[in-house]
PDB file of C-alpha atoms and ligand atoms in Angstrom:
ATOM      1  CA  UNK A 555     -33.942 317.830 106.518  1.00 41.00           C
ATOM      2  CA  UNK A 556     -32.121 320.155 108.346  1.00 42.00           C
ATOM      3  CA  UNK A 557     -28.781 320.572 107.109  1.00 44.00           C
ATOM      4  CA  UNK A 558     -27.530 317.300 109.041  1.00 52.00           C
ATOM      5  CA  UNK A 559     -26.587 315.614 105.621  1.00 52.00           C
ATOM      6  CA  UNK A 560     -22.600 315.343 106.667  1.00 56.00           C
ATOM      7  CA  UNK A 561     -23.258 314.597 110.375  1.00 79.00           C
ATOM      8  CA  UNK A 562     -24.279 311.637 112.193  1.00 89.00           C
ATOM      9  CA  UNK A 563     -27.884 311.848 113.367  1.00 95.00           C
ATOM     10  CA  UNK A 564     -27.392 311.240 117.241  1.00 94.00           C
ATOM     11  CA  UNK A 565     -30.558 309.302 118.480  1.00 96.00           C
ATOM     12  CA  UNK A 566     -30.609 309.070 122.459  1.00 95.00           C
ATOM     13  CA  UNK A 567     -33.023 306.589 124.390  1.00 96.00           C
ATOM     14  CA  UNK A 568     -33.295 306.809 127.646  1.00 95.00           C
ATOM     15  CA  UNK A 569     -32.863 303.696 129.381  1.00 95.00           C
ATOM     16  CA  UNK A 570     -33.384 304.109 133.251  1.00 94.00           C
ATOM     17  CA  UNK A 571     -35.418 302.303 135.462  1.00 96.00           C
ATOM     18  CA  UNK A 572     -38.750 304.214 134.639  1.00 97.00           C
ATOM     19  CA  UNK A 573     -38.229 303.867 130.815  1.00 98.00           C
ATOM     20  CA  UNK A 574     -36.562 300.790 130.878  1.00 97.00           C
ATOM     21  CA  UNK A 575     -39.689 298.880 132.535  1.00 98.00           C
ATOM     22  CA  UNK A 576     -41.618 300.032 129.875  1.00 98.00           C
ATOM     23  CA  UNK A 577     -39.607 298.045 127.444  1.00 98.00           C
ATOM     24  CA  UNK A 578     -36.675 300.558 126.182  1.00 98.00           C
ATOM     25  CA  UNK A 579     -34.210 298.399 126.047  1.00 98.00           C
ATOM     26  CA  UNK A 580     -36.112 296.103 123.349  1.00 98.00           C
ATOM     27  CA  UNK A 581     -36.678 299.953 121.805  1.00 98.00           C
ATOM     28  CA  UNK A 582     -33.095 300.545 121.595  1.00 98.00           C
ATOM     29  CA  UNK A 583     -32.472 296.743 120.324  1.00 98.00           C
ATOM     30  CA  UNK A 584     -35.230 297.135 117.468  1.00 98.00           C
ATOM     31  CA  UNK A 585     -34.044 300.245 116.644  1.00 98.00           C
ATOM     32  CA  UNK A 586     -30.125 299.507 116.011  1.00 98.00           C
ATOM     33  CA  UNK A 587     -31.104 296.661 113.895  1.00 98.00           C
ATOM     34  CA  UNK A 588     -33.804 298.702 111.503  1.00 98.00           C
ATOM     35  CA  UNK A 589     -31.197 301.590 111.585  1.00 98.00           C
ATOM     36  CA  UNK A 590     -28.797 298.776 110.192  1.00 97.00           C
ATOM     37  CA  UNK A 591     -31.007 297.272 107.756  1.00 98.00           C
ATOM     38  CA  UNK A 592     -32.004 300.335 106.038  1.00 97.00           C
ATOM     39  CA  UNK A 593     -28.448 301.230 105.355  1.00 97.00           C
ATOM     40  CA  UNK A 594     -28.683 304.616 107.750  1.00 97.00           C
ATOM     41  CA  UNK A 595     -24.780 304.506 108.435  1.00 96.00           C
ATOM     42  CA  UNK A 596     -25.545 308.431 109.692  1.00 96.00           C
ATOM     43  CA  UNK A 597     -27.821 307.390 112.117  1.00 97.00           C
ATOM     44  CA  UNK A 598     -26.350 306.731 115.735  1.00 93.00           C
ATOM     45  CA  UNK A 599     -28.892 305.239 118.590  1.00 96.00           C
ATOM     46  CA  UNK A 600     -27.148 305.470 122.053  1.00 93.00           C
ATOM     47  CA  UNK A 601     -28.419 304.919 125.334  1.00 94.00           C
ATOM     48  CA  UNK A 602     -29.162 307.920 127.749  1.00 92.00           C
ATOM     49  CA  UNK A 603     -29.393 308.249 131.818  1.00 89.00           C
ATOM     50  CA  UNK A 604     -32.680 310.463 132.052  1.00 92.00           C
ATOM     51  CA  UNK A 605     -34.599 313.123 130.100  1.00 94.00           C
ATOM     52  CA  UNK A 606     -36.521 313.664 133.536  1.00 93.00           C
ATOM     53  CA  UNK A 607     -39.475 312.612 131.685  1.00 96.00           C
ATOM     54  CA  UNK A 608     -39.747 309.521 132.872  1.00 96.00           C
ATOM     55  CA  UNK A 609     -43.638 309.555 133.189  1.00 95.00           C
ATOM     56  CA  UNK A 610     -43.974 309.956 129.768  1.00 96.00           C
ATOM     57  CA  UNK A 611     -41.265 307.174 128.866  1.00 96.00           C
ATOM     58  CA  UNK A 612     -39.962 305.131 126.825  1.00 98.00           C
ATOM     59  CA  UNK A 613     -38.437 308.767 125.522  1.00 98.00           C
ATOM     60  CA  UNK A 614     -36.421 309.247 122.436  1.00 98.00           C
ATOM     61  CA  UNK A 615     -34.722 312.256 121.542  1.00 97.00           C
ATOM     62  CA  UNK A 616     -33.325 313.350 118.725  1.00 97.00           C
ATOM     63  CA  UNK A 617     -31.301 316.473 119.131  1.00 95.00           C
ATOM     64  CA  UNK A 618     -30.307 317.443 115.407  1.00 94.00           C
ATOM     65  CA  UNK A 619     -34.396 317.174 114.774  1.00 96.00           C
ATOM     66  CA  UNK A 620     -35.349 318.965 118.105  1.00 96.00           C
ATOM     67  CA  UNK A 621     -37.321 316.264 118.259  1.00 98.00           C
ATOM     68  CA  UNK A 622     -38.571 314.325 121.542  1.00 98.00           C
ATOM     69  CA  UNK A 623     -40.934 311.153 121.107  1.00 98.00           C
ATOM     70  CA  UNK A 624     -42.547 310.106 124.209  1.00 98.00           C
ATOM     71  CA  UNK A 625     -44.416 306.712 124.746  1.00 98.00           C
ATOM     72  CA  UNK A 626     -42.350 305.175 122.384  1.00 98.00           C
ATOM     73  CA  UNK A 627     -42.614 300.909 122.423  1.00 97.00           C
ATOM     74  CA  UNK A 628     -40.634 298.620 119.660  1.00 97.00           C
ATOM     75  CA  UNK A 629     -43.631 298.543 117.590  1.00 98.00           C
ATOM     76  CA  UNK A 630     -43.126 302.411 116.880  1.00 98.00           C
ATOM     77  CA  UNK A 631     -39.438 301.935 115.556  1.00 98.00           C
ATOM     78  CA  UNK A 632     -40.180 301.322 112.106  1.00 98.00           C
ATOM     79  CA  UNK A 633     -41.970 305.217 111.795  1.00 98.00           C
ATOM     80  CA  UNK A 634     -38.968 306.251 113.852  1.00 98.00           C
ATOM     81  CA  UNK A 635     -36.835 305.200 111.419  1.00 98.00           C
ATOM     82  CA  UNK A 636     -38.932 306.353 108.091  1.00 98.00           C
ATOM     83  CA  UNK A 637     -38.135 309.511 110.097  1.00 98.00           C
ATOM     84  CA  UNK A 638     -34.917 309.089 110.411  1.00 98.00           C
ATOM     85  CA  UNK A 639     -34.648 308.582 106.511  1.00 97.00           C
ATOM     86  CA  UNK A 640     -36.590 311.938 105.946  1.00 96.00           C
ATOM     87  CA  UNK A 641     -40.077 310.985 106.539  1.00 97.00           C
ATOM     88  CA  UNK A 642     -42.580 312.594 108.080  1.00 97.00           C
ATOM     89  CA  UNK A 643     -42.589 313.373 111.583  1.00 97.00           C
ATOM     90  CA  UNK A 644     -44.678 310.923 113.976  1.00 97.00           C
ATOM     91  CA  UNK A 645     -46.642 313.813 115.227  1.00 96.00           C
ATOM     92  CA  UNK A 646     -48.657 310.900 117.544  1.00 97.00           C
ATOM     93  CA  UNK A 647     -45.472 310.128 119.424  1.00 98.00           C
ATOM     94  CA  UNK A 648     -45.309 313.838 120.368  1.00 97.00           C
ATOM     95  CA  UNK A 649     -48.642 314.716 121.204  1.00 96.00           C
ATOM     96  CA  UNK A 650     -48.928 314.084 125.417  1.00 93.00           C
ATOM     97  CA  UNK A 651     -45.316 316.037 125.542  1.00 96.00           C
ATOM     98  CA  UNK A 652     -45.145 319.019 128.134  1.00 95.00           C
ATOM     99  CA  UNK A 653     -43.252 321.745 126.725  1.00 96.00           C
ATOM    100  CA  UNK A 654     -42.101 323.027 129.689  1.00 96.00           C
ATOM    101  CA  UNK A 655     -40.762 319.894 129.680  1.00 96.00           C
ATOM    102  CA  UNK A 656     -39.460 319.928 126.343  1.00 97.00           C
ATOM    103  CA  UNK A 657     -37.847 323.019 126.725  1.00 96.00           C
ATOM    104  CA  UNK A 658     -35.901 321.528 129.948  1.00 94.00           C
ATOM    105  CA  UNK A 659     -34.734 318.383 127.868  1.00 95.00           C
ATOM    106  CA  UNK A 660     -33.367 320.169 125.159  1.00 94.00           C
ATOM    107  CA  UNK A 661     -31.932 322.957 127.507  1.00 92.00           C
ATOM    108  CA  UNK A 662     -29.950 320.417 129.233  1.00 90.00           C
ATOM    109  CA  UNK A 663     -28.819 318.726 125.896  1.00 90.00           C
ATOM    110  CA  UNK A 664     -27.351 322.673 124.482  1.00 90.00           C
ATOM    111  CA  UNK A 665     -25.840 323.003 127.355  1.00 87.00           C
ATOM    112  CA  UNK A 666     -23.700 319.991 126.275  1.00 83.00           C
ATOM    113  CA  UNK A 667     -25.044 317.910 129.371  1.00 74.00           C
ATOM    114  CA  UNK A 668     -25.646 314.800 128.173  1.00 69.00           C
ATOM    115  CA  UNK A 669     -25.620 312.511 131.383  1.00 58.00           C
ATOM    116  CA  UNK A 670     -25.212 308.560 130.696  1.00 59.00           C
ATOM    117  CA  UNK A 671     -23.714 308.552 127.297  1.00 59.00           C
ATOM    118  CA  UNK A 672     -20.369 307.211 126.281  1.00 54.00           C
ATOM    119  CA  UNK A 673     -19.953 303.844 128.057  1.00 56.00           C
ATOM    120  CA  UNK A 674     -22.051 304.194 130.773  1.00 60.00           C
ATOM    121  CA  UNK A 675     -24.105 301.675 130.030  1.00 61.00           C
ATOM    122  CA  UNK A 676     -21.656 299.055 129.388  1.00 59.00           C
TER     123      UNK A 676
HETATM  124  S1  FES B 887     -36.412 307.061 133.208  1.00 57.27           S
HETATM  125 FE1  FES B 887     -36.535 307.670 131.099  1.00 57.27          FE
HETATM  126  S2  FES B 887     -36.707 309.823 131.236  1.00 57.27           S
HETATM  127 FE2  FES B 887     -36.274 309.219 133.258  1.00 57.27          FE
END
């Protein structure tokens, strides 16, 4: 863990267009109801604009981790979440990521960027 015991674990997924196509939006679905069901109150999934990864998509990123899963369908969720509840790591759903890339997404989310949260969505 990384010293995010008293903090809620932010989980963004990307949902536009690119991502979305690929089935993010059942991602997101699966996701809030597993996070629910195991009782992870810390855990927060939200929706996000873009990582600018969208040819690696559906992308997941979880900031407090500095962790970004690429590639990610609804039938992942269920290792996302035994990650979530201090599991290993699902190095698979890492391994085609660019770290140029990588460095960009998480750049943009210390910078305190964080285009498409909140309500734009709804
Ligand atoms: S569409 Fe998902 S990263 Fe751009």
């Amino acid at each position: 863990m990384t010293g995010e015991d008293d903090d809620d674990i932010e989980v963004f997924v990307c949902l536009n267009v690119d991502c979305k196509s690929r089935g993010a939006q059942e991602l997101l679905d699966r996701l809030n109801d597993r996070v629910e069901e195991a009782g992870l109150d810390q855990v927060a999934p939200e929706p996000y604009l873009c990582f600018s990864a969208c040819q690696h998509g559906p992308n997941v990123v979880i900031p407090s981790r500095r962790c970004w899963l690429s590639g990610v369908s609804a039938d992942d969720v269920d290792e996302v979440v035994a990650f979530l509840a201090g599991g290993p790591e699902p190095a698979r759903l890492k391994a085609k990521n660019d770290p140029k890339l990588e460095k960009f997404i998480f750049d943009i989310i210390d910078a305190g960027l964080l285009p498409g949260r909140g309500d734009f969505f709804s």
